[in-house]
CSV table of C-alpha atoms in Angstrom, one decimal:
chain,number,residue,atom,x,y,z
A,1,MET,CA,-11.5,-8.5,-3.8
A,2,LEU,CA,-9.0,-8.3,-1.0
A,3,ALA,CA,-9.2,-10.8,1.8
A,4,HIS,CA,-10.9,-9.2,4.8
A,5,GLU,CA,-13.0,-9.7,7.9
A,6,ARG,CA,-16.0,-7.7,9.1
A,7,ARG,CA,-17.3,-7.4,12.6
A,8,GLY,CA,-19.5,-5.2,14.7
A,9,SER,CA,-21.9,-2.4,13.7
A,10,GLY,CA,-21.8,1.3,13.5
A,11,PRO,CA,-19.7,3.7,11.4
A,12,PRO,CA,-17.3,1.7,9.1
A,13,LEU,CA,-13.7,1.6,10.2
A,14,VAL,CA,-11.2,0.1,7.8
A,15,LEU,CA,-7.9,-1.3,9.3
A,16,ILE,CA,-4.8,-1.4,7.1
A,17,HIS,CA,-1.7,-3.4,8.3
A,18,GLY,CA,2.0,-2.7,7.5
A,19,LEU,CA,4.8,-4.2,5.4
A,20,GLY,CA,5.1,-8.0,5.8
A,21,SER,CA,2.2,-8.1,8.2
A,22,ARG,CA,-1.5,-9.2,8.0
A,23,ARG,CA,-4.9,-8.2,9.2
A,24,GLN,CA,-4.6,-10.3,12.4
A,25,VAL,CA,-2.1,-7.7,13.8
A,26,TRP,CA,-5.3,-5.8,14.8
A,27,ASP,CA,-6.8,-8.7,16.7
A,28,PRO,CA,-6.1,-7.3,20.2
A,29,LEU,CA,-8.4,-4.4,19.4
A,30,ILE,CA,-11.1,-6.0,17.4
A,31,ALA,CA,-13.5,-7.0,20.2
A,32,GLU,CA,-13.5,-3.5,21.7
A,33,LEU,CA,-13.7,-1.7,18.4
A,34,ALA,CA,-16.6,-3.9,17.2
A,35,ARG,CA,-18.7,-2.5,20.1
A,36,HIS,CA,-18.5,1.0,18.5
A,37,ARG,CA,-17.8,0.4,14.8
A,38,GLU,CA,-18.3,-1.9,11.9
A,39,VAL,CA,-14.7,-3.1,11.7
A,40,ILE,CA,-13.2,-4.1,8.4
A,41,ALA,CA,-9.7,-5.6,8.7
A,42,VAL,CA,-8.1,-6.0,5.3
A,43,ASP,CA,-5.1,-7.9,3.9
A,44,LEU,CA,-3.2,-5.7,1.5
A,45,PRO,CA,-2.5,-7.2,-2.0
A,46,GLY,CA,0.5,-9.6,-1.8
A,47,PHE,CA,0.1,-10.0,2.0
A,48,GLY,CA,-1.8,-12.3,4.3
A,49,GLU,CA,-4.5,-14.1,2.3
A,50,SER,CA,-4.8,-11.5,-0.5
A,51,PRO,CA,-3.2,-12.4,-3.9
A,52,LEU,CA,-0.5,-10.2,-5.4
A,53,TRP,CA,-1.6,-7.3,-7.5
A,54,PRO,CA,-1.8,-7.8,-11.3
A,55,PRO,CA,0.8,-6.1,-13.5
A,56,LEU,CA,0.4,-2.3,-13.7
A,57,ASP,CA,-0.5,-2.5,-17.4
A,58,ASP,CA,-3.2,-5.1,-16.6
A,59,PRO,CA,-6.8,-3.7,-17.2
A,60,ARG,CA,-7.7,-5.1,-13.8
A,61,GLN,CA,-5.6,-2.4,-12.1
A,62,PRO,CA,-7.6,0.3,-10.4
A,63,HIS,CA,-8.3,3.6,-12.1
A,64,ARG,CA,-5.9,6.3,-10.8
A,65,ALA,CA,-8.3,9.2,-10.7
A,66,GLY,CA,-7.5,11.9,-8.1
A,67,ARG,CA,-3.8,11.1,-7.9
A,68,PRO,CA,-1.4,14.0,-7.0
A,69,SER,CA,1.4,15.4,-9.0
A,70,ARG,CA,4.8,15.6,-7.4
A,71,ALA,CA,4.7,19.4,-7.3
A,72,THR,CA,1.3,19.8,-5.6
A,73,ALA,CA,-0.9,17.7,-3.4
A,74,GLY,CA,-4.1,18.4,-5.3
A,75,PRO,CA,-5.7,15.9,-7.8
A,76,THR,CA,-4.4,15.7,-11.3
A,77,THR,CA,-5.6,14.2,-14.5
A,78,PRO,CA,-4.7,10.5,-14.6
A,79,GLY,CA,-1.5,9.8,-16.5
A,80,PRO,CA,0.1,6.7,-17.9
A,81,THR,CA,-0.2,3.7,-15.8
A,82,THR,CA,2.9,1.7,-16.9
A,83,PRO,CA,6.1,2.6,-15.1
A,84,GLY,CA,9.4,2.5,-16.9
A,85,PRO,CA,12.2,0.2,-15.8
A,86,THR,CA,14.1,1.2,-12.8
A,87,THR,CA,17.9,1.0,-12.4
A,88,PRO,CA,19.4,-0.2,-9.1
A,89,GLY,CA,21.2,2.6,-7.4
A,90,PRO,CA,23.9,2.6,-4.8
A,91,THR,CA,23.0,1.8,-1.3
A,92,THR,CA,23.9,3.6,1.8
A,93,PRO,CA,26.4,1.6,3.8
A,94,GLY,CA,24.9,0.1,6.8
A,95,PRO,CA,25.1,-3.0,8.9
A,96,THR,CA,25.9,-6.0,6.8
A,97,THR,CA,26.2,-8.8,9.3
A,98,PRO,CA,23.2,-10.2,11.2
A,99,GLY,CA,25.4,-10.7,14.2
A,100,ASN,CA,23.5,-12.1,17.1
A,101,ALA,CA,20.1,-11.1,15.7
A,102,THR,CA,17.3,-13.5,15.5
A,103,PRO,CA,14.3,-13.5,13.2
A,104,GLY,CA,11.2,-11.5,13.4
A,105,ASN,CA,12.3,-8.3,11.9
A,106,ALA,CA,15.7,-8.9,13.4
A,107,THR,CA,17.9,-5.9,13.5
A,108,PRO,CA,21.7,-6.0,13.9
A,109,SER,CA,22.2,-5.3,17.6
A,110,ASN,CA,25.2,-3.0,17.2
A,111,ALA,CA,23.7,-0.9,14.4
A,112,THR,CA,22.5,2.7,14.8
A,113,PRO,CA,21.9,3.9,11.3
A,114,GLY,CA,18.3,5.2,11.9
A,115,ASP,CA,16.6,8.2,13.3
A,116,ALA,CA,17.8,8.0,16.9
A,117,THR,CA,17.5,4.2,16.8
A,118,PRO,CA,18.7,2.6,20.1
A,119,SER,CA,22.0,0.8,19.7
A,120,ASN,CA,21.0,-2.0,21.9
A,121,ALA,CA,17.8,-2.9,20.0
A,122,THR,CA,16.7,-6.5,20.6
A,123,PRO,CA,15.8,-8.2,17.4
A,124,GLY,CA,12.4,-9.7,16.8
A,125,ASN,CA,8.8,-9.2,16.0
A,126,ALA,CA,5.7,-11.2,15.5
A,127,THR,CA,5.7,-10.2,11.9
A,128,LEU,CA,8.7,-12.2,11.0
A,129,GLY,CA,8.1,-15.5,9.5
A,130,PRO,CA,8.9,-18.9,8.3
A,131,PRO,CA,10.5,-19.1,5.1
A,132,THR,CA,10.2,-19.0,1.5
A,133,PRO,CA,13.0,-21.0,-0.1
A,134,GLY,CA,16.1,-19.0,-0.9
A,135,PRO,CA,19.6,-18.0,0.4
A,136,THR,CA,19.8,-17.7,4.2
A,137,THR,CA,23.2,-16.1,4.5
A,138,LEU,CA,22.1,-12.6,3.4
A,139,SER,CA,22.6,-9.7,5.7
A,140,PRO,CA,19.7,-7.3,6.6
A,141,LEU,CA,21.1,-4.8,4.1
A,142,THR,CA,21.3,-7.4,1.3
A,143,PRO,CA,18.6,-7.1,-1.3
A,144,ASP,CA,15.7,-9.5,-0.9
A,145,PRO,CA,16.3,-12.5,-3.1
A,146,ALA,CA,13.3,-11.6,-5.2
A,147,THR,CA,14.4,-8.0,-5.9
A,148,PRO,CA,17.1,-6.6,-8.1
A,149,GLY,CA,18.4,-4.0,-5.6
A,150,PHE,CA,18.1,-2.6,-2.1
A,151,THR,CA,16.2,0.4,-3.3
A,152,ASP,CA,16.2,0.7,-7.1
A,153,ASN,CA,13.6,3.5,-7.3
A,154,PRO,CA,15.3,6.8,-8.4
A,155,ALA,CA,12.5,8.7,-6.7
A,156,ALA,CA,13.0,7.1,-3.3
A,157,ASP,CA,14.7,10.1,-1.7
A,158,ASP,CA,12.9,12.8,-3.7
A,159,PRO,CA,11.9,15.4,-1.2
A,160,ARG,CA,8.9,16.4,-3.3
A,161,GLY,CA,7.2,13.4,-2.0
A,162,PHE,CA,4.5,12.2,-4.4
A,163,GLU,CA,5.0,9.6,-7.1
A,164,ALA,CA,4.4,10.9,-10.6
A,165,ALA,CA,3.7,7.5,-12.0
A,166,PRO,CA,2.5,4.3,-10.3
A,167,VAL,CA,5.3,2.2,-8.7
A,168,PRO,CA,4.4,-1.4,-7.8
A,169,GLY,CA,3.9,-1.8,-4.1
A,170,SER,CA,4.2,1.9,-3.3
A,171,VAL,CA,1.8,3.9,-1.0
A,172,GLY,CA,0.1,5.5,-4.0
A,173,HIS,CA,-0.3,2.1,-5.8
A,174,LEU,CA,-1.6,0.3,-2.7
A,175,ALA,CA,-3.9,3.3,-2.0
A,176,ASP,CA,-5.4,2.9,-5.5
A,177,VAL,CA,-6.1,-0.8,-4.7
A,178,VAL,CA,-7.6,-0.1,-1.3
A,179,ALA,CA,-9.8,2.7,-2.9
A,180,THR,CA,-11.1,0.2,-5.4
A,181,PHE,CA,-11.8,-2.3,-2.5
A,182,LEU,CA,-13.7,0.4,-0.7
A,183,ASP,CA,-15.7,1.1,-3.9
A,184,GLY,CA,-16.6,-2.6,-4.1
A,185,LEU,CA,-18.0,-2.5,-0.5
A,186,GLY,CA,-19.9,0.7,-1.3
A,187,LEU,CA,-17.8,2.7,1.2
A,188,ASP,CA,-17.2,6.3,0.1
A,189,ARG,CA,-15.5,7.9,3.1
A,190,PRO,CA,-15.1,5.4,6.0
A,191,GLU,CA,-12.8,6.0,9.0
A,192,LEU,CA,-9.4,4.6,8.2
A,193,ALA,CA,-6.6,3.4,10.5
A,194,GLY,CA,-3.2,2.2,9.4
A,195,SER,CA,0.0,0.8,10.9
A,196,SER,CA,3.4,1.7,9.4
A,197,LEU,CA,3.0,1.3,5.6
A,198,GLY,CA,-0.7,1.1,6.3
A,199,GLY,CA,-0.5,4.4,8.1
A,200,GLY,CA,1.0,6.0,5.0
A,201,ILE,CA,-1.8,4.4,2.9
A,202,ALA,CA,-4.5,5.7,5.3
A,203,LEU,CA,-3.0,9.3,5.2
A,204,GLU,CA,-2.8,9.2,1.4
A,205,LEU,CA,-6.4,8.1,1.1
A,206,GLY,CA,-7.4,10.8,3.6
A,207,ARG,CA,-5.5,13.4,1.5
A,208,ARG,CA,-7.5,12.3,-1.5
A,209,GLY,CA,-10.8,12.8,0.3
A,210,ARG,CA,-11.6,9.1,0.8
A,211,ALA,CA,-11.8,9.1,4.6
A,212,SER,CA,-13.9,10.7,7.2
A,213,ALA,CA,-11.1,10.3,9.8
A,214,VAL,CA,-7.6,8.9,9.8
A,215,THR,CA,-5.5,7.4,12.6
A,216,ALA,CA,-2.0,6.4,11.7
A,217,PHE,CA,0.2,4.4,14.0
A,218,ALA,CA,3.9,5.0,13.3
A,219,PRO,CA,3.3,5.8,9.7
A,220,ILE,CA,6.0,5.7,7.1
A,221,GLY,CA,6.9,8.8,5.1
A,222,PHE,CA,8.2,11.0,7.9
A,223,TRP,CA,11.8,9.7,7.7
A,224,GLY,CA,15.0,10.9,6.1
A,225,PRO,CA,17.0,8.7,3.8
A,226,VAL,CA,19.0,7.1,6.6
A,227,GLY,CA,15.8,6.4,8.6
A,228,ARG,CA,14.2,4.8,5.5
A,229,ARG,CA,17.2,2.6,4.9
A,230,TRP,CA,17.2,1.6,8.6
A,231,CYS,CA,13.6,0.5,8.3
A,232,GLN,CA,14.2,-1.4,5.1
A,233,ALA,CA,17.2,-3.2,6.8
A,234,VAL,CA,15.1,-4.1,9.8
A,235,VAL,CA,12.2,-5.7,7.9
A,236,GLY,CA,14.6,-7.2,5.3
A,237,GLY,CA,16.6,-8.8,8.0
A,238,ALA,CA,13.5,-10.2,9.6
A,239,ARG,CA,12.5,-11.9,6.4
A,240,VAL,CA,15.9,-13.4,5.8
A,241,LEU,CA,16.6,-14.5,9.3
A,242,GLY,CA,13.1,-15.8,9.8
A,243,SER,CA,13.6,-18.1,6.8
A,244,ALA,CA,16.9,-19.3,8.2
A,245,LEU,CA,15.5,-20.2,11.6
A,246,ALA,CA,12.1,-21.4,10.4
A,247,PRO,CA,12.4,-25.0,11.6
A,248,ALA,CA,13.2,-23.8,15.1
A,249,LEU,CA,10.6,-21.1,15.4
A,250,PRO,CA,7.8,-23.2,17.0
A,251,ARG,CA,10.2,-24.2,19.8
A,252,ILE,CA,11.5,-20.7,20.2
A,253,PHE,CA,8.1,-19.0,20.3
A,254,ALA,CA,6.9,-21.6,22.9
A,255,THR,CA,9.2,-19.9,25.5
A,256,ARG,CA,8.8,-16.5,27.0
A,257,ALA,CA,12.5,-15.8,26.5
A,258,GLY,CA,12.2,-16.7,22.9
A,259,ARG,CA,9.3,-14.4,22.3
A,260,VAL,CA,11.2,-11.6,24.0
A,261,ALA,CA,14.3,-12.2,22.0
A,262,LEU,CA,12.6,-12.5,18.6
A,263,CYS,CA,9.8,-10.0,19.0
A,264,GLY,CA,11.4,-7.2,21.0
A,265,ILE,CA,12.2,-4.9,18.2
A,266,PHE,CA,8.5,-4.5,17.2
A,267,TYR,CA,6.8,-4.7,20.6
A,268,GLY,CA,7.4,-3.0,23.8
A,269,HIS,CA,6.0,-6.0,25.8
A,270,PRO,CA,6.8,-9.0,23.6
A,271,SER,CA,6.2,-11.5,26.4
A,272,ARG,CA,2.5,-10.8,26.2
A,273,LEU,CA,2.3,-12.3,22.7
A,274,SER,CA,1.0,-15.8,22.2
A,275,PRO,CA,3.2,-18.4,20.6
A,276,GLU,CA,0.5,-19.0,18.0
A,277,ASP,CA,0.3,-15.3,17.0
A,278,CYS,CA,4.0,-15.0,16.7
A,279,LEU,CA,4.3,-18.1,14.5
A,280,GLY,CA,1.4,-17.1,12.3
A,281,SER,CA,2.8,-13.6,11.7
A,282,ALA,CA,6.2,-15.0,11.1
A,283,ARG,CA,4.9,-17.2,8.3
A,284,ALA,CA,2.9,-14.3,6.9
A,285,LEU,CA,6.1,-12.3,6.5
A,286,SER,CA,8.1,-15.0,4.8
A,287,HIS,CA,5.4,-16.0,2.4
A,288,ALA,CA,4.3,-12.5,1.4
A,289,PRO,CA,4.8,-12.2,-2.4
A,290,GLY,CA,4.3,-8.4,-2.2
A,291,PHE,CA,7.1,-7.8,0.3
A,292,ALA,CA,10.0,-7.2,-2.0
A,293,ALA,CA,8.3,-4.6,-4.2
A,294,ALA,CA,6.7,-2.8,-1.3
A,295,ARG,CA,10.0,-2.5,0.6
A,296,ARG,CA,11.8,-1.3,-2.5
A,297,ALA,CA,9.1,1.4,-3.1
A,298,PHE,CA,9.1,2.6,0.5
A,299,GLY,CA,10.6,6.0,-0.2
A,300,VAL,CA,8.4,7.0,-3.0
A,301,TRP,CA,5.7,8.7,-0.9
A,302,ARG,CA,6.2,11.6,1.5
A,303,LEU,CA,4.1,14.5,2.6
A,304,PRO,CA,6.6,17.4,2.3
A,305,VAL,CA,6.5,20.3,4.7
A,306,GLY,CA,4.5,23.1,3.1
A,307,ALA,CA,2.7,20.8,0.7
A,308,ASP,CA,-1.1,21.0,0.4
A,309,PRO,CA,-2.3,18.1,2.6
A,310,GLY,CA,-5.5,18.0,0.6
A,311,ALA,CA,-8.6,16.8,2.5
A,312,LEU,CA,-6.6,15.9,5.7
A,313,THR,CA,-7.1,19.4,7.1
A,314,GLY,CA,-10.9,19.0,7.0
A,315,ILE,CA,-11.1,15.6,9.0
A,316,PRO,CA,-9.9,14.3,12.3
A,317,VAL,CA,-6.3,13.0,12.0
A,318,THR,CA,-4.4,11.3,14.7
A,319,ILE,CA,-0.7,10.3,14.5
A,320,ALA,CA,0.4,7.9,17.3
A,321,TRP,CA,3.9,6.7,18.0
A,322,GLY,CA,5.2,4.2,20.6
A,323,THR,CA,8.0,5.6,22.7
A,324,ARG,CA,9.8,2.2,22.3
A,325,ASP,CA,9.5,2.1,18.5
A,326,LEU,CA,12.8,0.7,17.3
A,327,VAL,CA,11.8,0.4,13.6
A,328,LEU,CA,10.6,4.0,13.0
A,329,PRO,CA,12.0,5.8,16.1
A,330,HIS,CA,9.7,8.5,17.3
A,331,HIS,CA,12.1,11.2,18.4
A,332,ARG,CA,12.7,12.6,14.9
A,333,GLN,CA,9.9,11.1,12.9
A,334,ALA,CA,7.1,12.1,15.2
A,335,ALA,CA,8.6,15.6,15.3
A,336,ARG,CA,8.5,15.7,11.5
A,337,ALA,CA,4.9,14.5,11.5
A,338,ARG,CA,4.0,17.4,13.8
A,339,GLU,CA,5.7,19.9,11.5
A,340,GLU,CA,4.0,18.5,8.4
A,341,LEU,CA,0.6,17.9,9.9
A,342,PRO,CA,0.2,20.7,12.5
A,343,THR,CA,-3.6,20.4,12.7
A,344,ALA,CA,-3.5,16.7,13.6
A,345,ARG,CA,-3.7,15.2,17.1
A,346,HIS,CA,-0.2,13.8,17.9
A,347,VAL,CA,0.0,11.2,20.6
A,348,LEU,CA,2.9,9.3,22.2
A,349,LEU,CA,2.2,5.8,23.6
A,350,PRO,CA,4.5,5.3,26.6
A,351,GLY,CA,6.2,1.9,26.6
A,352,CYS,CA,4.8,0.8,23.3
A,353,GLY,CA,6.7,-0.5,20.3
A,354,HIS,CA,6.3,-0.2,16.6
A,355,LEU,CA,3.1,-2.3,16.8
A,356,PRO,CA,1.4,-1.0,19.9
A,357,PHE,CA,-1.8,-3.0,19.6
A,358,ALA,CA,-0.8,-5.8,21.9
A,359,ASP,CA,1.3,-3.5,24.1
A,360,ASP,CA,-1.7,-1.2,25.1
A,361,PRO,CA,-4.9,-2.3,23.3
A,362,ALA,CA,-7.2,-0.2,25.5
A,363,ARG,CA,-5.4,3.1,24.6
A,364,CYS,CA,-5.1,2.1,20.9
A,365,ALA,CA,-8.9,1.3,20.8
A,366,GLU,CA,-9.6,4.6,22.5
A,367,LEU,CA,-7.7,6.6,19.9
A,368,LEU,CA,-9.8,4.9,17.2
A,369,THR,CA,-13.2,5.5,18.8
A,370,VAL,CA,-12.9,8.7,20.7
A,371,ARG,CA,-12.3,11.8,18.5
A,372,GLN,CA,-10.4,14.9,19.6
């Protein structure tokens, strides 16, 4: 069973966080949401307080019924559940020096390798964290110490989009785990909301028919290869630099200037964050055992233009993007989402960053409780 919290009453709403994050990222919304919904905020396996998933050939792994093939978006007969070994492939050149970046998803300040990513991005986010032991001189593009390569999945840039076999930490794999979690709670088709990686998981579950509504905040999967690598670099740099500066983080987060400097890449208004939230999220990132595999598997899942979106066309779907998102810049990726999901409600959140929940909690809660 995944670690989770339940509050409120009404139709069930399941909240799914992003890479390196934890369920507390939704805290600015919980009180308002609980007035209208039974809110279930969950820690993904290998993040927050949930243990890492078992090996994919372990019988405890969830059954993969209803998974798509790569060629179509419809359900297929379950196939083998043990992935073959992957071989590290070449990486796309990118920023290799942390420069003046500081932790918390710290991004090189002079780098622009993403989809219209601002070149003056200020590093930081409350999902960076204190450290797990390991080298501290790695650049944001250096592979995580626990991983054999920056992205060693040969399907990472496959435009067909869906993984044919389970890949540890991928959207499809984590969707399987969340689906089993929902089964354990007796929830067939709850409302789902996800942030970043969690947004991709929510959309995948909705595509499979496991949701009555889906809201995705800056979901992954609408990028090109460069945008994906930029995102991997940002979150990878946060983990490395957060570990390097771990002893100083309590003092840094205690100041407004420190929170702005360290959290500005994920939040539009980082000064509004509390020092305690910043530090807790920082530690969650550095201690997440599922981080390396999930980052490496980022590119496995996409919803290609023209593919059958499955059950998504029959339910309310909202895609929301902050206009100050420096991790998954909205200019190109929100446009791709409009093209690939034309029947969805597409919303921009002015002044909000990648994690808009503390930037504009009232608007985010409204998107989750008021349907189009």
